[in-house]
GROMACS .gro file of C-alpha atoms in nm:
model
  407
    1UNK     CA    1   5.613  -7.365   2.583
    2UNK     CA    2   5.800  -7.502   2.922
    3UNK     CA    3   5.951  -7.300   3.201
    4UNK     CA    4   6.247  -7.329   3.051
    5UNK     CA    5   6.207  -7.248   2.693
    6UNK     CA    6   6.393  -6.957   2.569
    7UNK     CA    7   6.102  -6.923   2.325
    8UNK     CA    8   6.365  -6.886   1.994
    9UNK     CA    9   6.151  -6.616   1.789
   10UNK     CA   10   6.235  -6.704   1.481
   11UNK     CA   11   5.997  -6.967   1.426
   12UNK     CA   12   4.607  -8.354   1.348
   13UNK     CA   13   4.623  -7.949   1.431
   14UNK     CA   14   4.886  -7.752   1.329
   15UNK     CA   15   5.141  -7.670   1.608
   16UNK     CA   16   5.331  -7.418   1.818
   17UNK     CA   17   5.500  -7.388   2.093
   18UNK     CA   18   5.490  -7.281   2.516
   19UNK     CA   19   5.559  -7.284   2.894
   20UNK     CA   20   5.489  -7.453   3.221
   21UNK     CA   21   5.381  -7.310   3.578
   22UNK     CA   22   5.423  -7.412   3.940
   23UNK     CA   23   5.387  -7.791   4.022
   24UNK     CA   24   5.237  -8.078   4.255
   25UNK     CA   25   5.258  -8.371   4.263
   26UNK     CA   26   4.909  -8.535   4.210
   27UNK     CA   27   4.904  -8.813   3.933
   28UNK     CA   28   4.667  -8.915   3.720
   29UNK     CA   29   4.463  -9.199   3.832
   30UNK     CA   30   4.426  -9.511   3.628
   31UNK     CA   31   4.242  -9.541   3.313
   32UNK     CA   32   3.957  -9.798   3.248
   33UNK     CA   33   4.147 -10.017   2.960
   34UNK     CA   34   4.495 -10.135   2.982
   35UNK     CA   35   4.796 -10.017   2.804
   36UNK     CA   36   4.870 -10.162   2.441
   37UNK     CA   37   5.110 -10.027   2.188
   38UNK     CA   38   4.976  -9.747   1.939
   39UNK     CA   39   4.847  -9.911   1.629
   40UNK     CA   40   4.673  -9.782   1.334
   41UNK     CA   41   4.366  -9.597   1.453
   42UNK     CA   42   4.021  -9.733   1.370
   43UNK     CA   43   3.698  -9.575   1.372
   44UNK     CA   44   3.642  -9.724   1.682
   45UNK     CA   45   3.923  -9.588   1.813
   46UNK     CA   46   3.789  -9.183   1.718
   47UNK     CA   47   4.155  -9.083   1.677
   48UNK     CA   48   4.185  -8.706   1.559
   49UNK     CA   49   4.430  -8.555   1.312
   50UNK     CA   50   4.522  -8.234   1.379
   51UNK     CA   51   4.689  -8.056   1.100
   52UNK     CA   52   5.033  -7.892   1.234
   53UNK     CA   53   5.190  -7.543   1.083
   54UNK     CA   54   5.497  -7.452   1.187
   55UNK     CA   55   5.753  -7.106   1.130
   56UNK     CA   56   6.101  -7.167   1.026
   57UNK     CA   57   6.144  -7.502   1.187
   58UNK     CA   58   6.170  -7.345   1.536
   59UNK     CA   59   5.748  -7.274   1.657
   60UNK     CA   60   5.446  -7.528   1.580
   61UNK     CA   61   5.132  -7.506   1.651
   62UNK     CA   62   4.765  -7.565   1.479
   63UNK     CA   63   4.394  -7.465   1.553
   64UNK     CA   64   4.135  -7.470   1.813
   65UNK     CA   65   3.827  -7.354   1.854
   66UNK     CA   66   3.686  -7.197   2.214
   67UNK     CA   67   3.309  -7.105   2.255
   68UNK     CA   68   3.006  -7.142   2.060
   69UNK     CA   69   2.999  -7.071   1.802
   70UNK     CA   70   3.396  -7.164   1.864
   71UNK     CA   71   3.618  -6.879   1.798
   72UNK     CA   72   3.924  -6.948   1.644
   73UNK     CA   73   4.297  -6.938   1.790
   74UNK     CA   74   4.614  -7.123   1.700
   75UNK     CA   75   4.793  -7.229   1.957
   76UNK     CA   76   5.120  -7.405   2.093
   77UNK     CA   77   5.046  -7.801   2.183
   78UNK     CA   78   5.312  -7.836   2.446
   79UNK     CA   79   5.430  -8.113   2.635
   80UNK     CA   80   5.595  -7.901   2.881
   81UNK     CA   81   5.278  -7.726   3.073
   82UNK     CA   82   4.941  -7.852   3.112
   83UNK     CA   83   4.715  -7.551   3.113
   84UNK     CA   84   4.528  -7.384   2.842
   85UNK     CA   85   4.495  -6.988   2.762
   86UNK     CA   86   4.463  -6.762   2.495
   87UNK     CA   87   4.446  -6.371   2.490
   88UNK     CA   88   4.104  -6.202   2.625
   89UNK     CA   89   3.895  -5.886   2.458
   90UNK     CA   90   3.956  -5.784   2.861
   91UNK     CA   91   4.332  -5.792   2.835
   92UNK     CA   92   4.514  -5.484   2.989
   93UNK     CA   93   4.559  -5.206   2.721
   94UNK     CA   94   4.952  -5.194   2.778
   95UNK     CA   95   4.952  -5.548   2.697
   96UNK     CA   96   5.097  -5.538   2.357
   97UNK     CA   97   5.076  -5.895   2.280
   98UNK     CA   98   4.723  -5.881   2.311
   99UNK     CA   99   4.695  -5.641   1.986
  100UNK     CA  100   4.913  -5.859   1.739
  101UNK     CA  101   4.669  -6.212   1.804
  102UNK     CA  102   4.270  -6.303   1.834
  103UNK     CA  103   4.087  -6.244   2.105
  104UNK     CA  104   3.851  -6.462   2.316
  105UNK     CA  105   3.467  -6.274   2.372
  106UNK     CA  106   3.277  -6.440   2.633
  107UNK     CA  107   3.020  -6.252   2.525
  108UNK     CA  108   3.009  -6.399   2.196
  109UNK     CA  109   2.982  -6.732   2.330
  110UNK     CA  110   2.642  -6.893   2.452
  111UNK     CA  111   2.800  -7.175   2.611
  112UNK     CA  112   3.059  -6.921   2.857
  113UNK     CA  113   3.065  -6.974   3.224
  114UNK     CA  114   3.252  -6.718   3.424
  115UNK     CA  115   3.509  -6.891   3.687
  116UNK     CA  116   3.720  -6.545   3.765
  117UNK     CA  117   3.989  -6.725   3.977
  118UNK     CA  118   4.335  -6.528   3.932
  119UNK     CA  119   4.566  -6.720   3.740
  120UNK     CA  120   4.955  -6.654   3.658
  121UNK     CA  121   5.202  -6.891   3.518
  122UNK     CA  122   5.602  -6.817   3.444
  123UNK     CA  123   5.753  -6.896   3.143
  124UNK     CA  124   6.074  -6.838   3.080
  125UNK     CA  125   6.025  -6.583   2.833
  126UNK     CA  126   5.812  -6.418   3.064
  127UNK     CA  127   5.483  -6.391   3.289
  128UNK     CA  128   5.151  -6.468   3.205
  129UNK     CA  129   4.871  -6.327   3.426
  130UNK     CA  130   4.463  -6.343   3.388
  131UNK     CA  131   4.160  -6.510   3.473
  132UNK     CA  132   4.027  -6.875   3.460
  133UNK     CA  133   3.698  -6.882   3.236
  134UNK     CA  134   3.534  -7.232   3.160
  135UNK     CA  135   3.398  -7.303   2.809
  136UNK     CA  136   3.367  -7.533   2.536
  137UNK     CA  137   3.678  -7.660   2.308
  138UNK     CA  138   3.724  -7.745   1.972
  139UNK     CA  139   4.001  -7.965   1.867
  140UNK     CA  140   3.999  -8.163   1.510
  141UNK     CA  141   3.684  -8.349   1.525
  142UNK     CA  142   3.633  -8.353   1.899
  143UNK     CA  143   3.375  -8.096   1.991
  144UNK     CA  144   3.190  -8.005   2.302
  145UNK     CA  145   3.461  -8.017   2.527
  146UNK     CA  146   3.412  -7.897   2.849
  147UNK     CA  147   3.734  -7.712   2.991
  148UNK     CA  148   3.891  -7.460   3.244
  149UNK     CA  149   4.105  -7.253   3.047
  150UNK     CA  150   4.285  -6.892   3.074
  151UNK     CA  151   4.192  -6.523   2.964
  152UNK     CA  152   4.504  -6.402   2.948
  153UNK     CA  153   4.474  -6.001   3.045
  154UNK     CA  154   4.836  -5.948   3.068
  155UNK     CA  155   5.151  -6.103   2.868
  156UNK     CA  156   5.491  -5.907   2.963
  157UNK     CA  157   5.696  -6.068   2.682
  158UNK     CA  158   5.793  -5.927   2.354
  159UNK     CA  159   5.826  -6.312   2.284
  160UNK     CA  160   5.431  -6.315   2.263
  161UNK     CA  161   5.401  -6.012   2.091
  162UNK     CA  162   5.597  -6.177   1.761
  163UNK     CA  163   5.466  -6.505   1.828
  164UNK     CA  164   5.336  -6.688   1.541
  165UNK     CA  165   5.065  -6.843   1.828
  166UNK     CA  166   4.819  -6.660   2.032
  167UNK     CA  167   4.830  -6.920   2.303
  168UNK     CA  168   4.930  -7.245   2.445
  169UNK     CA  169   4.738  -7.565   2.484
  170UNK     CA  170   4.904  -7.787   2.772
  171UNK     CA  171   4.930  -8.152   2.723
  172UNK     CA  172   5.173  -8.240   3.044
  173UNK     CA  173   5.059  -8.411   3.391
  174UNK     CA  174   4.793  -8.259   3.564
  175UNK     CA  175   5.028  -8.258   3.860
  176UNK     CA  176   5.226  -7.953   3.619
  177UNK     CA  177   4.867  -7.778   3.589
  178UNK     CA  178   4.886  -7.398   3.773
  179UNK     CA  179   4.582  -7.375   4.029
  180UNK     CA  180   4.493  -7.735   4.004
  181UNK     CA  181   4.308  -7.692   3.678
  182UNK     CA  182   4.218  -7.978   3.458
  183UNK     CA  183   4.453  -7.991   3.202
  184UNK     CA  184   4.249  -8.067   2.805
  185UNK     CA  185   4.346  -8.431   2.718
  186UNK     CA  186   4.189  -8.549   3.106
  187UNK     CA  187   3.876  -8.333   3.027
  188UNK     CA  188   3.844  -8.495   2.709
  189UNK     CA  189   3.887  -8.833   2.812
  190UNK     CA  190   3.684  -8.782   3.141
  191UNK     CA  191   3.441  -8.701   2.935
  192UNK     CA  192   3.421  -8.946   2.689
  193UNK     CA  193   3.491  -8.776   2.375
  194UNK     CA  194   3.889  -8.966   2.359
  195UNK     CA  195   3.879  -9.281   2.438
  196UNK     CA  196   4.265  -9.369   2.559
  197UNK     CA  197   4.469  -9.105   2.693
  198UNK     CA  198   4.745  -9.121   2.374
  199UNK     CA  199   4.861  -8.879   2.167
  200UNK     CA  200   5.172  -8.837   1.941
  201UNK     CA  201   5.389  -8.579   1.713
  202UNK     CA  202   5.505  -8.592   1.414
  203UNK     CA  203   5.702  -8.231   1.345
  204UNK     CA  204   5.757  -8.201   0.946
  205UNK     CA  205   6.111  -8.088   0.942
  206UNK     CA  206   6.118  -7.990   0.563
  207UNK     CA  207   6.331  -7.649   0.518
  208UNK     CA  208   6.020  -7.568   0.217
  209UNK     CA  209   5.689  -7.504   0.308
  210UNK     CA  210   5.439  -7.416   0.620
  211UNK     CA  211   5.311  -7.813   0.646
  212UNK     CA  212   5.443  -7.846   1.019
  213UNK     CA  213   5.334  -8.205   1.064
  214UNK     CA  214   5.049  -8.383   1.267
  215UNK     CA  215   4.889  -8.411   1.648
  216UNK     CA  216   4.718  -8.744   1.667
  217UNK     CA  217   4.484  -8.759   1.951
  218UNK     CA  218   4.393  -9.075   2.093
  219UNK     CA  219   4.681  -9.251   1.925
  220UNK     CA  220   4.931  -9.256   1.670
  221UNK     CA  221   4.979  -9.299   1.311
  222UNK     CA  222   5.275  -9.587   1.175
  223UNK     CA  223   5.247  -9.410   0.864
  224UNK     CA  224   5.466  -9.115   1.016
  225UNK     CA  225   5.742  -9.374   1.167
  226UNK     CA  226   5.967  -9.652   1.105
  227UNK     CA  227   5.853  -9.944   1.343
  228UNK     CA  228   5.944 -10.087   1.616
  229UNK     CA  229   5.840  -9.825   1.876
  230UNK     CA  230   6.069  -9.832   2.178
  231UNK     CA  231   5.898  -9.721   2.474
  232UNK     CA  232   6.064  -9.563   2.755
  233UNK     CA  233   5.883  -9.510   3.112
  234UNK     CA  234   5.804  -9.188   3.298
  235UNK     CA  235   6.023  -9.133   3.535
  236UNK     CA  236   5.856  -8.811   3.755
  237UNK     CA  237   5.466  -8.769   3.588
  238UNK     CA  238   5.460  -8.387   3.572
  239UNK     CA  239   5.684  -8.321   3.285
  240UNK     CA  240   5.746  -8.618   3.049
  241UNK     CA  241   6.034  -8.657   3.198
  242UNK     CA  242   6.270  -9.017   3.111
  243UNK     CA  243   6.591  -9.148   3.207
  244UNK     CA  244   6.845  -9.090   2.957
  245UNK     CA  245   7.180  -9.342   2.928
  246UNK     CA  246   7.441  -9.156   2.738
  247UNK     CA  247   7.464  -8.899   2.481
  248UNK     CA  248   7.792  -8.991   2.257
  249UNK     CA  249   7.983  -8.706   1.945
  250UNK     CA  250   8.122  -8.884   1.715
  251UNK     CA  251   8.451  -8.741   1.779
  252UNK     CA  252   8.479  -8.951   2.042
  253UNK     CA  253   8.319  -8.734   2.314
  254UNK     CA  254   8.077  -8.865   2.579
  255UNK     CA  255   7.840  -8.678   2.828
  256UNK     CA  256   7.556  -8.767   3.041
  257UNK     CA  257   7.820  -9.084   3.138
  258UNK     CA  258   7.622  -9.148   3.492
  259UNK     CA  259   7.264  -9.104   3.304
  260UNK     CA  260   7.070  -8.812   3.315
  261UNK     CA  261   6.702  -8.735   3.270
  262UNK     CA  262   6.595  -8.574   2.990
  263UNK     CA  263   6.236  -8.367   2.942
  264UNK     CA  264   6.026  -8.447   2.579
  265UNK     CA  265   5.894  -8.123   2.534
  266UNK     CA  266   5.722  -8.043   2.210
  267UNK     CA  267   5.704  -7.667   2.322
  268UNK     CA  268   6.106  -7.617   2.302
  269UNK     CA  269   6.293  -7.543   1.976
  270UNK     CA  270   6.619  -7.687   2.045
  271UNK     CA  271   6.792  -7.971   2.232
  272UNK     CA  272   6.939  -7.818   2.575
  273UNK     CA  273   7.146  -7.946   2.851
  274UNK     CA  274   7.379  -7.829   3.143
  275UNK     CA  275   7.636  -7.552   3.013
  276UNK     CA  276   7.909  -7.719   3.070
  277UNK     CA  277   7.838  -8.050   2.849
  278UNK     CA  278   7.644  -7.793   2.633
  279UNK     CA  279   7.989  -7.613   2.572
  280UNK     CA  280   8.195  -7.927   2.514
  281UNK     CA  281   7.963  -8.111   2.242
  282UNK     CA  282   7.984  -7.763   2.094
  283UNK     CA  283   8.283  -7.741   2.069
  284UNK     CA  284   8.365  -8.091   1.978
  285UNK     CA  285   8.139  -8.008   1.656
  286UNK     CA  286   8.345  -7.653   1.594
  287UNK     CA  287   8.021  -7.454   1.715
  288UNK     CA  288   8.091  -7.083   1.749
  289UNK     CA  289   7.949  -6.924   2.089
  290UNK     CA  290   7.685  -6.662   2.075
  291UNK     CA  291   7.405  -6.527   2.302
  292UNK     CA  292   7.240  -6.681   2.552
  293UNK     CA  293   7.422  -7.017   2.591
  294UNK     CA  294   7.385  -7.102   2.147
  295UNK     CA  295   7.613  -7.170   1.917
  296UNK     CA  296   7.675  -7.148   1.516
  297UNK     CA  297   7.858  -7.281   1.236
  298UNK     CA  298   7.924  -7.249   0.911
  299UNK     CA  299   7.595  -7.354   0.682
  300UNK     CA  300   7.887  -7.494   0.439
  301UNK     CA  301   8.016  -7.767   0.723
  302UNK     CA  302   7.672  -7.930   0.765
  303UNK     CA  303   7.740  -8.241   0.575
  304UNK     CA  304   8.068  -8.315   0.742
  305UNK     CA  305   7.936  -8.237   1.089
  306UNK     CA  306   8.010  -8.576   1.318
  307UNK     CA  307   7.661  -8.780   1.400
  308UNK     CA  308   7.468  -8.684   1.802
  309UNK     CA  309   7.344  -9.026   1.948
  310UNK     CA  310   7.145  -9.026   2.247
  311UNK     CA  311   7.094  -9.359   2.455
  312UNK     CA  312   6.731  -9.400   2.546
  313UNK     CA  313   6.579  -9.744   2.643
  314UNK     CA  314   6.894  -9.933   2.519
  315UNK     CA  315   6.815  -9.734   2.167
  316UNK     CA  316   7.070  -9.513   1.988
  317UNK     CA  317   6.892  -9.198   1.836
  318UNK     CA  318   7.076  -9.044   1.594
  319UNK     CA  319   7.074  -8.711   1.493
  320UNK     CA  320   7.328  -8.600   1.162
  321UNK     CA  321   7.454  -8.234   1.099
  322UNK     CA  322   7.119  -8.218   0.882
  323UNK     CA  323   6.904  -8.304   1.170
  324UNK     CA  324   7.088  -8.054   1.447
  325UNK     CA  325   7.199  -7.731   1.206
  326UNK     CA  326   6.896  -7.466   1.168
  327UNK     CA  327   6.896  -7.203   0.886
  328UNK     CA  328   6.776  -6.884   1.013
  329UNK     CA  329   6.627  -6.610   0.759
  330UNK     CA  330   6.792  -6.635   0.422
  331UNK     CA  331   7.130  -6.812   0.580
  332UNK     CA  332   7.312  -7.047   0.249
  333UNK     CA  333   7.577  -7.232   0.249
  334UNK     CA  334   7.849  -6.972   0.304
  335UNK     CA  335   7.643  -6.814   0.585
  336UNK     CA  336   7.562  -6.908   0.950
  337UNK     CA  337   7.352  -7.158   1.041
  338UNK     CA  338   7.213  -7.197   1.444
  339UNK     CA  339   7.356  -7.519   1.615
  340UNK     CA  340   7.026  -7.729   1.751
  341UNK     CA  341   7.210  -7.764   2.110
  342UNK     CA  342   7.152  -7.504   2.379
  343UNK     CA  343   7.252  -7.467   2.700
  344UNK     CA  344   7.089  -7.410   2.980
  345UNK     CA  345   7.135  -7.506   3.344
  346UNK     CA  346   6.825  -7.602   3.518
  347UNK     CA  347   6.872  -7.596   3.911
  348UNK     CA  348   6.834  -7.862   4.170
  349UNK     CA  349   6.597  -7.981   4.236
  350UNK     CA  350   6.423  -8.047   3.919
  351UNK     CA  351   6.770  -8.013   3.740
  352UNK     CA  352   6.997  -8.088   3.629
  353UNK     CA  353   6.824  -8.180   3.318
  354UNK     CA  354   6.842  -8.190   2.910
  355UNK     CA  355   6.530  -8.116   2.703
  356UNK     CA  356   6.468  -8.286   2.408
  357UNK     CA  357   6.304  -8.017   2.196
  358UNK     CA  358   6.215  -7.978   1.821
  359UNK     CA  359   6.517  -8.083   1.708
  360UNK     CA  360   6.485  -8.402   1.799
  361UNK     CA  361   6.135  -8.463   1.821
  362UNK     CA  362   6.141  -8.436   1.423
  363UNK     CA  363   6.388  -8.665   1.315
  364UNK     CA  364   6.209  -8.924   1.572
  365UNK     CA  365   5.815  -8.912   1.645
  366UNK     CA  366   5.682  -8.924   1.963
  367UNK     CA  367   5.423  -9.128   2.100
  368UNK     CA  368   5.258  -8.973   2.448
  369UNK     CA  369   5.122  -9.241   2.660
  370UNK     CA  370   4.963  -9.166   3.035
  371UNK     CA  371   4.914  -9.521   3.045
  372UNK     CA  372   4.669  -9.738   3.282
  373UNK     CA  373   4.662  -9.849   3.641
  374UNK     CA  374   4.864 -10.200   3.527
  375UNK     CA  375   5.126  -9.978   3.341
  376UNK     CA  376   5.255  -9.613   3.405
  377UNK     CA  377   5.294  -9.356   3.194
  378UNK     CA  378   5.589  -9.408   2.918
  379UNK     CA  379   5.714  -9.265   2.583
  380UNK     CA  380   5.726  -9.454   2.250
  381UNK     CA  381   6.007  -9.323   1.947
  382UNK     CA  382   6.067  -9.441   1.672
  383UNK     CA  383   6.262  -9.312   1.318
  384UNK     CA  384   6.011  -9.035   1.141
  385UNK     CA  385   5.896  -9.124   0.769
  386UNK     CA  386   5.938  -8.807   0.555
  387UNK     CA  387   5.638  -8.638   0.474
  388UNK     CA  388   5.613  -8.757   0.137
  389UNK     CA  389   5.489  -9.108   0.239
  390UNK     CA  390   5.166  -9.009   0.398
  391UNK     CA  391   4.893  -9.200   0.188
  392UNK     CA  392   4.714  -8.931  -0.016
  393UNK     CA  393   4.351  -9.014   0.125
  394UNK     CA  394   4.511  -8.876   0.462
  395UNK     CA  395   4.661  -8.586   0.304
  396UNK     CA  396   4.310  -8.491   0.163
  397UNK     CA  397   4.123  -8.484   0.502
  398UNK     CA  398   4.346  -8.274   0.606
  399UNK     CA  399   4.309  -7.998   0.344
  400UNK     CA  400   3.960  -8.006   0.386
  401UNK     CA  401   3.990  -7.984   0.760
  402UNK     CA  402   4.225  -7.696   0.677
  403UNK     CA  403   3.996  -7.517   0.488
  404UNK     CA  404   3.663  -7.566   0.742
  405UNK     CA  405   3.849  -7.429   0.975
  406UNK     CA  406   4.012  -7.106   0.779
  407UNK     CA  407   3.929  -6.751   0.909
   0.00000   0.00000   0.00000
C-alpha cells in the first residue's frame, strides 16, 4: 500500500495491496542495456509470471517465499513503497494482526542473517514498526534472492488484522525505501537473477472468481493489452509519479485544466484526487457522499453513468460506469454500489496529487520501466485484453505454479 491509501477493507504472483515510508531523493543509477519497448518475453529474457489473487476487486496480491526452505507469505506488490516486510514469530503479543497471518521463523531458515536495525514506516492506515532481517526471496521462478526485508513486531491497524495479505512487497524508487534499504526488483537485478529492470500489471477485473491477474517481472506480456503502448516519463523517481493533462466527465465537466501529476500505484483501490474536484466529478455523475471523502450510487444507474477520460501522454483513457462502479458484498442492481473516485487531499509539497489506483490500473495495464542511463524512468498503458484471451499454454503454467506453491 502507499502513504496515502485508505486501505478499503473490503477487498506472475497473485497480488495485494500497501504503503510507503519517509523519502530521499537518491535515484537509481543507470542500467547496463538501453531502454526498448516491452515485447514478448523470451527465454532469454527470464521473464517471471506471477500468478495474481485478488478480494472483491479492491486488494491484490500473490506469493513469495522468504528463507530456506522459503516460507510462504502473500503479499501486496505495490508501486507506492519500496520496502519489503511480513509479520515475525517475535511480533509483540498485543499485536493482533500478527495472529490472523503467517509468520516469518528465522530460526527455521538456514540461510537467515540477523541485521536488527529498527525500522518503522507510516501508512495511512496505520504504523508499522520492527526489525530489518536479511534473507533469501522467492518470487515465481527467481530464487536465491538476496534481500533486506522487515520483521514486522508491531502493526497498530485493524486494516492488517482483516487483510487478505500478511505483508507488502515494495516495487517504487529506492529513493521511497525507509532506512535506505534496497528495495527487491534492484536486489534482483543487481544480482543478476532479472535481467532489465521492467515489470508490469495486469489486474483481472472480473466481478466472478479469485483469478486477480498477473505480475510480469522483467517485462510484459502483449497478450494482456491492446497495442500500441504509450509511454509516459517519470516525472519525480520515488513514487511513479507522471504528469497528467486533463481529466474530462462527460457531462461536460473538466478538472485537472492546468495539469496535474498523478501517482500509478498498484497498492490503492480507487482513483483519488483533491476534495474539491473529487466532489464535483461526483457529483456531476449523481454520486451520493459517504465516509471518508467516497461516494455511491445506485447499482441500477451503472450503464447510463457518463464515460471518465484522463489525458496522459496526448492519450485519452477511458473509464465507463462499468469500469469506475464497485459492488460491495452482495450489492444488485437495486442496491448501492461504491463510486471508484475518492478524495483525498495530499499536502504541499508532494501534493496536490491524484492516484491512479485499481480502478484504473485494470481497465488499462501497466508497464513499469526504471529505464537506462540514455532514457529515464517512464510508464507504458495500453487498453487491457479480458482474461479470456490468455493463450491456454500460459494459463497452464500458472496452475501448476499455483499448486507448487500451495500451503
Amino acid at each position: 500500500m502507499s502513504l496515502f491509501d485508505l486501505a478499503l477493507v473490503t477487498n506472475r504472483v497473485p497480488l495485494r495491496r500497501v504503503h510507503p515510508g519517509h523519502r530521499l531523493f537518491s535515484p537509481l543509477n543507470g542500467w547496463g542495456q538501453p531502454a526498448e519497448p516491452p515485447r514478448t518475453p523470451t527465454a532469454g529474457d527470464k521473464p517471471t509470471f506471477v500468478p495474481l489473487y485478488k478480494f472483491m476487486n479492491t486488494q491484490y496480491f500473490g506469493d513469495i517465499g522468504l528463507g530456506t526452505p522459503p516460507q510462504n507469505f502473500t503479499v501486496v506488490f505495490d508501486t507506492g513503497s519500496s520496502n519489503l516486510w511480513v509479520p515475525s514469530v517475535r511480533c509483540h503479543f498485543f499485536s493482533l494482526p500478527c495472529w490472523f497471518h503467517r509468520r516469518f521463523n528465522p530460526k527455521a531458515s538456514s540461510s537467515f542473517r540477523p541485521n536488527g536495525t529498527k525500522l518503522a514506516i507510516q501508512y495511512g492506515s496505520g504504523q508499522l514498526t520492527g526489525i530489518l532481517s536479511q534473507d533469501n526471496l522467492t518470487i515465481g521462478e527467481i530464487r536465491g534472492v538476496s534481500v533486506t526485508f522487515g520483521e514486522a513486531l508491531w502493526e497498530s491497524s485493524m486494516v492488517f488484522t482483516l487483510a487478505h495479505f500478511d505483508g507488502i512487497l515494495g516495487l517504487g524508487f529506492p529513493s521511497l525505501a525507509v532506512d535506505g534499504v534496497q528495495p527487491p526488483l534492484d536486489a534482483m537485478v543487481e544480482q543478476g537473477l532479472l535481467q532489465k529492470p521492467i515489470f508490469s500489471f495486469y489486474l483481472n477485473r472480473d466481478a466472478e472468481g479469485s483469478d486477480g491477474g498477473e505480475l510480469v517481472l522483467g517485462g510484459s506480456d502483449p497478450a494482456h493489452y491492446i497495442p500500441p503502448l504509450t509511454f509516459i516519463p517519470v516525472t519525480i523517481p520515488a513514487y511513479w509519479q507522471v504528469h497528467m493533462e486533463s481529466v474530462n466527465v462527460g457531462t461536460g465537466l473538466s478538472l485537472c485544466a492546468q495539469g496535474c501529476g498523478v501517482i500509478l500505484d498498484t497498492g490503492t483501490s480507487l482513483i483519488t484526487g483533491p476534495s474539491e474536484e473529487i466532489h464535483a466529478l461526483n457529483k456531476a455523475i449523481g454520486g451520493l457522499p459517504f465516509l471518508a471523502g467516497q461516494y455511491f450510487i445506485q447499482c441500477s444507474k451503472t450503464p447510463e453513468l457518463p464515460t471518465v477520460s484522463f489525458r496522459l501522454g496526448g492519450v485519452w483513457f477511458n473509464l465507463t460506469g462499468q469500469d469506475y462502479v464497485i459492488k460491495i458484498l452482495n450489492s444488485d442492481d437495486v442496491g448501492l454500489c461504491l463510486l471508484g473516485f475518492q478524495a483525498l487531499d495530499i499536502p504541499k509539497p508532494a501534493g496536490p496529487l491524484w492516484i491512479l489506483g485499481d480502478v484504473f490500473l485494470g481497465p488499462y495495464v501497466a508497464v513499469f520501466d526504471r529505464g537506462v542511463k540514455t532514457v529515464g524512468p517512464r510508464v507504458g498503458l495500453a487498453r487491457a485484453r479480458s482474461r479470456a484471451t490468455v493463450p491456454a499454454g500460459r494459463k497452464a503454467a500458472q496452475t501448476q505454479f499455483l499448486r507448487g506453491h500451495s500451503g
